[in-house]
Amino acid sequence: MGLIPDDITIFKGDYQDRVPNIRRNPVQDWRYTTCGYCSTGCGIEVGVRDGRAVTVRGKAGHPVNDGKLCLKGIWEFEAINAPNRATVPLLREDIGQPFREAGWDAALARTAAEFRRVQQRHGRDALAVVSTGQIYTEEFYTLGKLVRGGLGTNNYDGNTTLCMASAVSGYKRSFGSDGPPGCYDDFEHTECLLAFGSNLVECHPVIYWRLKSALERRRFPVIVVDPRVTMFAQMADIHLPINPGTDVVLLNALAHVILVEGLADQGYIATHASGYDAWREEIARFAPEAAAPVCGIPARSIREVARIYAGAGAAMCIWTMGINQSTHGSDGVVGINNLSLITGNVGKPGGTALSITGQCNAMGTREFSSCSGLPGYRALENPEHRRFVADFWGVDEALFPAGRGPAMTDIFPAIERGEIKALWLVATNPMTSMPDTARTAAALRKLEFLVVQDVYHPLASAEFAHVMLPAAMWAEKEGCFTNSERRVNLVRKVVDPPGQAKSDLDIFLGVADAMGFTHLTARTPAQVMAEIGQVSAGRPCDYSGITYPALEAAGGIQWPAPPSADGAAQGSPRLYTDGRFHHPDSRARLIPLPFEDDNERPDAEYPFWLNTGRVVEHWHTRTKTGRIGNLNKFSPLPYLEMNPRDAAGLGIGPQDFARVRSRRGEVTVLVRLTERVAPGMVFIPFHFARGANLLTLGLLDPHSRQPAFKQQAVRVEKAARPAALAQEV
Ligand SMILES: Nc1nc2c(c(=O)[nH]1)N[C@H]1C(S)=C(S)[C@@H](COP(=O)(O)OP(=O)(O)OC[C@H]3O[C@@H](n4cnc5c(=O)[nH]c(N)nc54)[C@H](O)[C@@H]3O)O[C@H]1N2
Ligand SMILES: Nc1nc2c(c(=O)[nH]1)N[C@H]1C(S)=C(S)[C@@H](COP(=O)(O)OP(=O)(O)OC[C@H]3O[C@@H](n4cnc5c(=O)[nH]c(N)nc54)[C@H](O)[C@@H]3O)O[C@H]1N2
Ligand code: SF4
Ligand SMILES: [Mo]
């Protein structure tokens, strides 16, 4: 038997047909877009022939990727042409029945009638709307205007709660506003890179290429903090294999050494930070010898890393889900910000605290979807902001709730409790992506009405839907994404959507019209972008100088982007260059971070830490990559990474299967023996419906409400090879 069990259908069809062969598919036109997968934000040109996307190429000279693309980007045109695209609105009375095809009028009328019925009978908040980080900013803005200024429910959030919520929360606590302060060009200037909980090589391959290119020109130390020996850890100068969920302890200990050894930038602290005394008192408790047994990093290594970091002229931290997806996610972000502040590493070339975001437009939803507030980083709690937005939209301010409502992870428990009766899911697939699948399924089944708006069908979450609205996807509609370095960039419409599928913008307008709302006056992407320019003028995320042609010409523009004297916006590579922050006193806050260990830890019954995350080939719940032969053939089924020493003790050998159980559920997966994971730890990618999330617990961060997807306890035992290994998509 080969590496891949032979009873799995890897790929049907002629392999050669799937290779983007430009000679056989001569391209008639190349159209400018931005990649619709990750937040790196690569410039992509799509090759079109006879109205079909037949290939792509990286945009040469583009300020993000200069022509490079990763595996997912290279095959992105196949995601458009997939055979399982949703093409017709579907309806059914009850979830036991088959769907029947319907026209848009019937689907929108039914949706509006159910929303109205539920809100009239049970109150406005009985309807919940959960969106995404993967539609255009123009679409987010329009959805926000529809929800806040029309539907008026406060149960409105997005999957960014599973992803970036801790970064948002941490930035707000430290700096007074959301917004990653640095940029990719910081790699060219830094003298030290400290990376926390990021598998950059697999998850942001082109950012990793930027880092490698910088290192080829100029050596600087790279330190990777991750319990797993990821590909990123393998190339690092120093790898700190931290105990799960204890980054805050390491961060406090690093700060302790920096203070005690006189390496802090006291001038910067005195001028630009507040809260120093209370913070220092807490830090005093985190001597390296006290921290080492908790975080698992020897005191000697903590001292060494603190000296390298603080001794660098400019030092930067990056991080991703190893920090955010934790019960200390927001505190972890604040800990990174604290470290940056005490060394004066904010807003200077090579000196920054740069959160690497996840989805292609996780930033756009933070800026303009109104999920957690009002557009342009405005707050529902701020009377001036409320009045301004209500006047600007021409709606009654009383529709706005008094404050930020429940997060996605609090909306599902409210469905369980029967408080929410109807749910609208837009571009998110919680059946596979939320912790504890059995619980998610029970919640979705309990709804009186579920509408799913997606580009594919069937879909795990649509199993419980009453209405399915088929959406146009990336490159089938025009609009913008913002990447990890605040670069707003354009996706041109390249091809027509299949069948009756409509852009999410048109679907939102359709729902608004069916509900009888009249305030959604901007009807095209360009009209919405013009409105975003107006509403954001003078705000931290100022788009007022941005136009589509300017974005295409420059390869994207970084906000704040007010118009410059000669018209086109120049954009801003970095924030806080003047050391002025968004708190009322203009100072950043140093915030004490006491540590309380609150995770589900391994014990006699469930002796392994279960860690979950990503592989390079797949995108999230595999709707976009599970049908692409060239991606799926490299990663066709869920698996468990286990250390060979643990496996030997359990009688598990290469190519064996294992049953993994947690207190939530169980799953049978192929075992991959590897030293990538330490003894006592296992890892399962979360991309598969019958995978990691059947097991996860998802304890919530108290500030951000983000689930700790990476820390829970499981038991592993050898299992028989399952009879069927059919692929699921
Ligand atoms: N190929 C691919 N790329 C993607 C995506 C995808 O689905 N596929 N998704 C995109 C999205 S939305 C996101 S959010 C990003 C995610 O990008 P990453 O966060 O880089 O990816 P993950 O694999 O979720 O987790 C990163 C690392 O966190 C580590 N980790 C686990 N526990 C801890 C801990 O306690 N402390 C520390 N320091 N580290 C820990 C894990 O071992 C893992 O290596 O990727 C984006 N890019
Ligand atoms: N165990 C575990 N679970 C995790 C994570 C983890 O690390 N471990 N990571 C979490 C993170 S960081 C994230 S971001 C989430 C992601 O979780 P999800 O958001 O649920 O995952 P996706 O598969 O990206 O779902 C997006 C959906 O939108 C659809 N779609 C794509 N483009 C469009 C469009 O233009 N319009 C419409 N209407 N639909 C579209 C896709 O087909 C897909 O069904 O998963 C989270 N879950
Ligand atoms: S690195 Fe991200 S943005 Fe760039 S091609 Fe790959 S998936 Fe797309
Ligand atoms: Mo994410």
PDB file of N, CA and C in Angstrom, residues 631-660:
ATOM      1  N   LEU A 631      -5.124  20.000  -4.924  1.00  0.00           N
ATOM      2  CA  LEU A 631      -4.948  20.272  -3.496  1.00  0.00           C
ATOM      3  C   LEU A 631      -5.354  19.044  -2.702  1.00  0.00           C
ATOM      4  N   ASN A 632      -6.512  18.483  -3.055  1.00  0.00           N
ATOM      5  CA  ASN A 632      -7.056  17.391  -2.263  1.00  0.00           C
ATOM      6  C   ASN A 632      -6.203  16.132  -2.347  1.00  0.00           C
ATOM      7  N   LYS A 633      -5.515  15.942  -3.461  1.00  0.00           N
ATOM      8  CA  LYS A 633      -4.756  14.695  -3.565  1.00  0.00           C
ATOM      9  C   LYS A 633      -3.575  14.674  -2.592  1.00  0.00           C
ATOM     10  N   PHE A 634      -3.102  15.840  -2.183  1.00  0.00           N
ATOM     11  CA  PHE A 634      -2.004  15.860  -1.215  1.00  0.00           C
ATOM     12  C   PHE A 634      -2.507  15.704   0.215  1.00  0.00           C
ATOM     13  N   SER A 635      -3.772  15.949   0.422  1.00  0.00           N
ATOM     14  CA  SER A 635      -4.293  15.940   1.784  1.00  0.00           C
ATOM     15  C   SER A 635      -5.741  15.470   1.755  1.00  0.00           C
ATOM     16  N   PRO A 636      -5.929  14.179   1.447  1.00  0.00           N
ATOM     17  CA  PRO A 636      -7.290  13.730   1.144  1.00  0.00           C
ATOM     18  C   PRO A 636      -8.138  13.362   2.351  1.00  0.00           C
ATOM     19  N   LEU A 637      -7.537  13.174   3.522  1.00  0.00           N
ATOM     20  CA  LEU A 637      -8.375  12.744   4.640  1.00  0.00           C
ATOM     21  C   LEU A 637      -7.802  13.188   5.973  1.00  0.00           C
ATOM     22  N   PRO A 638      -8.660  13.232   6.985  1.00  0.00           N
ATOM     23  CA  PRO A 638      -8.203  13.730   8.282  1.00  0.00           C
ATOM     24  C   PRO A 638      -7.183  12.789   8.912  1.00  0.00           C
ATOM     25  N   TYR A 639      -6.267  13.334   9.658  1.00  0.00           N
ATOM     26  CA  TYR A 639      -5.231  12.501  10.272  1.00  0.00           C
ATOM     27  C   TYR A 639      -4.818  13.098  11.613  1.00  0.00           C
ATOM     28  N   LEU A 640      -4.072  12.279  12.329  1.00  0.00           N
ATOM     29  CA  LEU A 640      -3.597  12.664  13.656  1.00  0.00           C
ATOM     30  C   LEU A 640      -2.082  12.634  13.627  1.00  0.00           C
ATOM     31  N   GLU A 641      -1.445  13.705  14.040  1.00  0.00           N
ATOM     32  CA  GLU A 641       0.008  13.677  14.226  1.00  0.00           C
ATOM     33  C   GLU A 641       0.290  13.194  15.635  1.00  0.00           C
ATOM     34  N   MET A 642       1.155  12.180  15.735  1.00  0.00           N
ATOM     35  CA  MET A 642       1.475  11.630  17.055  1.00  0.00           C
ATOM     36  C   MET A 642       2.954  11.309  17.127  1.00  0.00           C
ATOM     37  N   ASN A 643       3.538  11.514  18.290  1.00  0.00           N
ATOM     38  CA  ASN A 643       4.947  11.205  18.472  1.00  0.00           C
ATOM     39  C   ASN A 643       5.143   9.684  18.462  1.00  0.00           C
ATOM     40  N   PRO A 644       6.170   9.192  17.751  1.00  0.00           N
ATOM     41  CA  PRO A 644       6.377   7.739  17.648  1.00  0.00           C
ATOM     42  C   PRO A 644       6.517   7.048  19.005  1.00  0.00           C
ATOM     43  N   ARG A 645       7.071   7.758  20.005  1.00  0.00           N
ATOM     44  CA  ARG A 645       7.224   7.116  21.322  1.00  0.00           C
ATOM     45  C   ARG A 645       5.859   6.853  21.971  1.00  0.00           C
ATOM     46  N   ASP A 646       4.957   7.819  21.852  1.00  0.00           N
ATOM     47  CA  ASP A 646       3.601   7.595  22.369  1.00  0.00           C
ATOM     48  C   ASP A 646       2.918   6.469  21.603  1.00  0.00           C
ATOM     49  N   ALA A 647       3.101   6.492  20.269  1.00  0.00           N
ATOM     50  CA  ALA A 647       2.426   5.495  19.434  1.00  0.00           C
ATOM     51  C   ALA A 647       2.904   4.093  19.785  1.00  0.00           C
ATOM     52  N   ALA A 648       4.215   3.947  19.999  1.00  0.00           N
ATOM     53  CA  ALA A 648       4.759   2.630  20.347  1.00  0.00           C
ATOM     54  C   ALA A 648       4.085   2.103  21.608  1.00  0.00           C
ATOM     55  N   GLY A 649       3.915   2.982  22.584  1.00  0.00           N
ATOM     56  CA  GLY A 649       3.285   2.590  23.851  1.00  0.00           C
ATOM     57  C   GLY A 649       1.843   2.132  23.654  1.00  0.00           C
ATOM     58  N   LEU A 650       1.197   2.626  22.599  1.00  0.00           N
ATOM     59  CA  LEU A 650      -0.210   2.270  22.358  1.00  0.00           C
ATOM     60  C   LEU A 650      -0.346   1.192  21.295  1.00  0.00           C
ATOM     61  N   GLY A 651       0.776   0.671  20.821  1.00  0.00           N
ATOM     62  CA  GLY A 651       0.742  -0.362  19.788  1.00  0.00           C
ATOM     63  C   GLY A 651       0.302   0.164  18.428  1.00  0.00           C
ATOM     64  N   ILE A 652       0.513   1.446  18.202  1.00  0.00           N
ATOM     65  CA  ILE A 652       0.094   2.056  16.929  1.00  0.00           C
ATOM     66  C   ILE A 652       1.318   2.197  16.030  1.00  0.00           C
ATOM     67  N   GLY A 653       1.199   1.691  14.802  1.00  0.00           N
ATOM     68  CA  GLY A 653       2.315   1.775  13.861  1.00  0.00           C
ATOM     69  C   GLY A 653       1.969   2.655  12.677  1.00  0.00           C
ATOM     70  N   PRO A 654       2.928   2.795  11.736  1.00  0.00           N
ATOM     71  CA  PRO A 654       2.691   3.617  10.557  1.00  0.00           C
ATOM     72  C   PRO A 654       1.471   3.100   9.777  1.00  0.00           C
ATOM     73  N   GLN A 655       0.667   4.006   9.249  1.00  0.00           N
ATOM     74  CA  GLN A 655      -0.526   3.688   8.442  1.00  0.00           C
ATOM     75  C   GLN A 655      -1.659   3.084   9.262  1.00  0.00           C
ATOM     76  N   ASP A 656      -1.508   3.017  10.574  1.00  0.00           N
ATOM     77  CA  ASP A 656      -2.619   2.546  11.406  1.00  0.00           C
ATOM     78  C   ASP A 656      -3.654   3.654  11.575  1.00  0.00           C
ATOM     79  N   PHE A 657      -4.805   3.245  12.019  1.00  0.00           N
ATOM     80  CA  PHE A 657      -5.847   4.213  12.360  1.00  0.00           C
ATOM     81  C   PHE A 657      -5.997   4.267  13.879  1.00  0.00           C
ATOM     82  N   ALA A 658      -6.476   5.402  14.369  1.00  0.00           N
ATOM     83  CA  ALA A 658      -6.682   5.541  15.807  1.00  0.00           C
ATOM     84  C   ALA A 658      -8.042   6.153  16.077  1.00  0.00           C
ATOM     85  N   ARG A 659      -8.636   5.729  17.192  1.00  0.00           N
ATOM     86  CA  ARG A 659      -9.863   6.361  17.658  1.00  0.00           C
ATOM     87  C   ARG A 659      -9.451   7.412  18.684  1.00  0.00           C
ATOM     88  N   VAL A 660      -9.872   8.632  18.455  1.00  0.00           N
ATOM     89  CA  VAL A 660      -9.534   9.723  19.371  1.00  0.00           C
ATOM     90  C   VAL A 660     -10.821  10.137  20.055  1.00  0.00           C
TER      91      VAL A 660
END
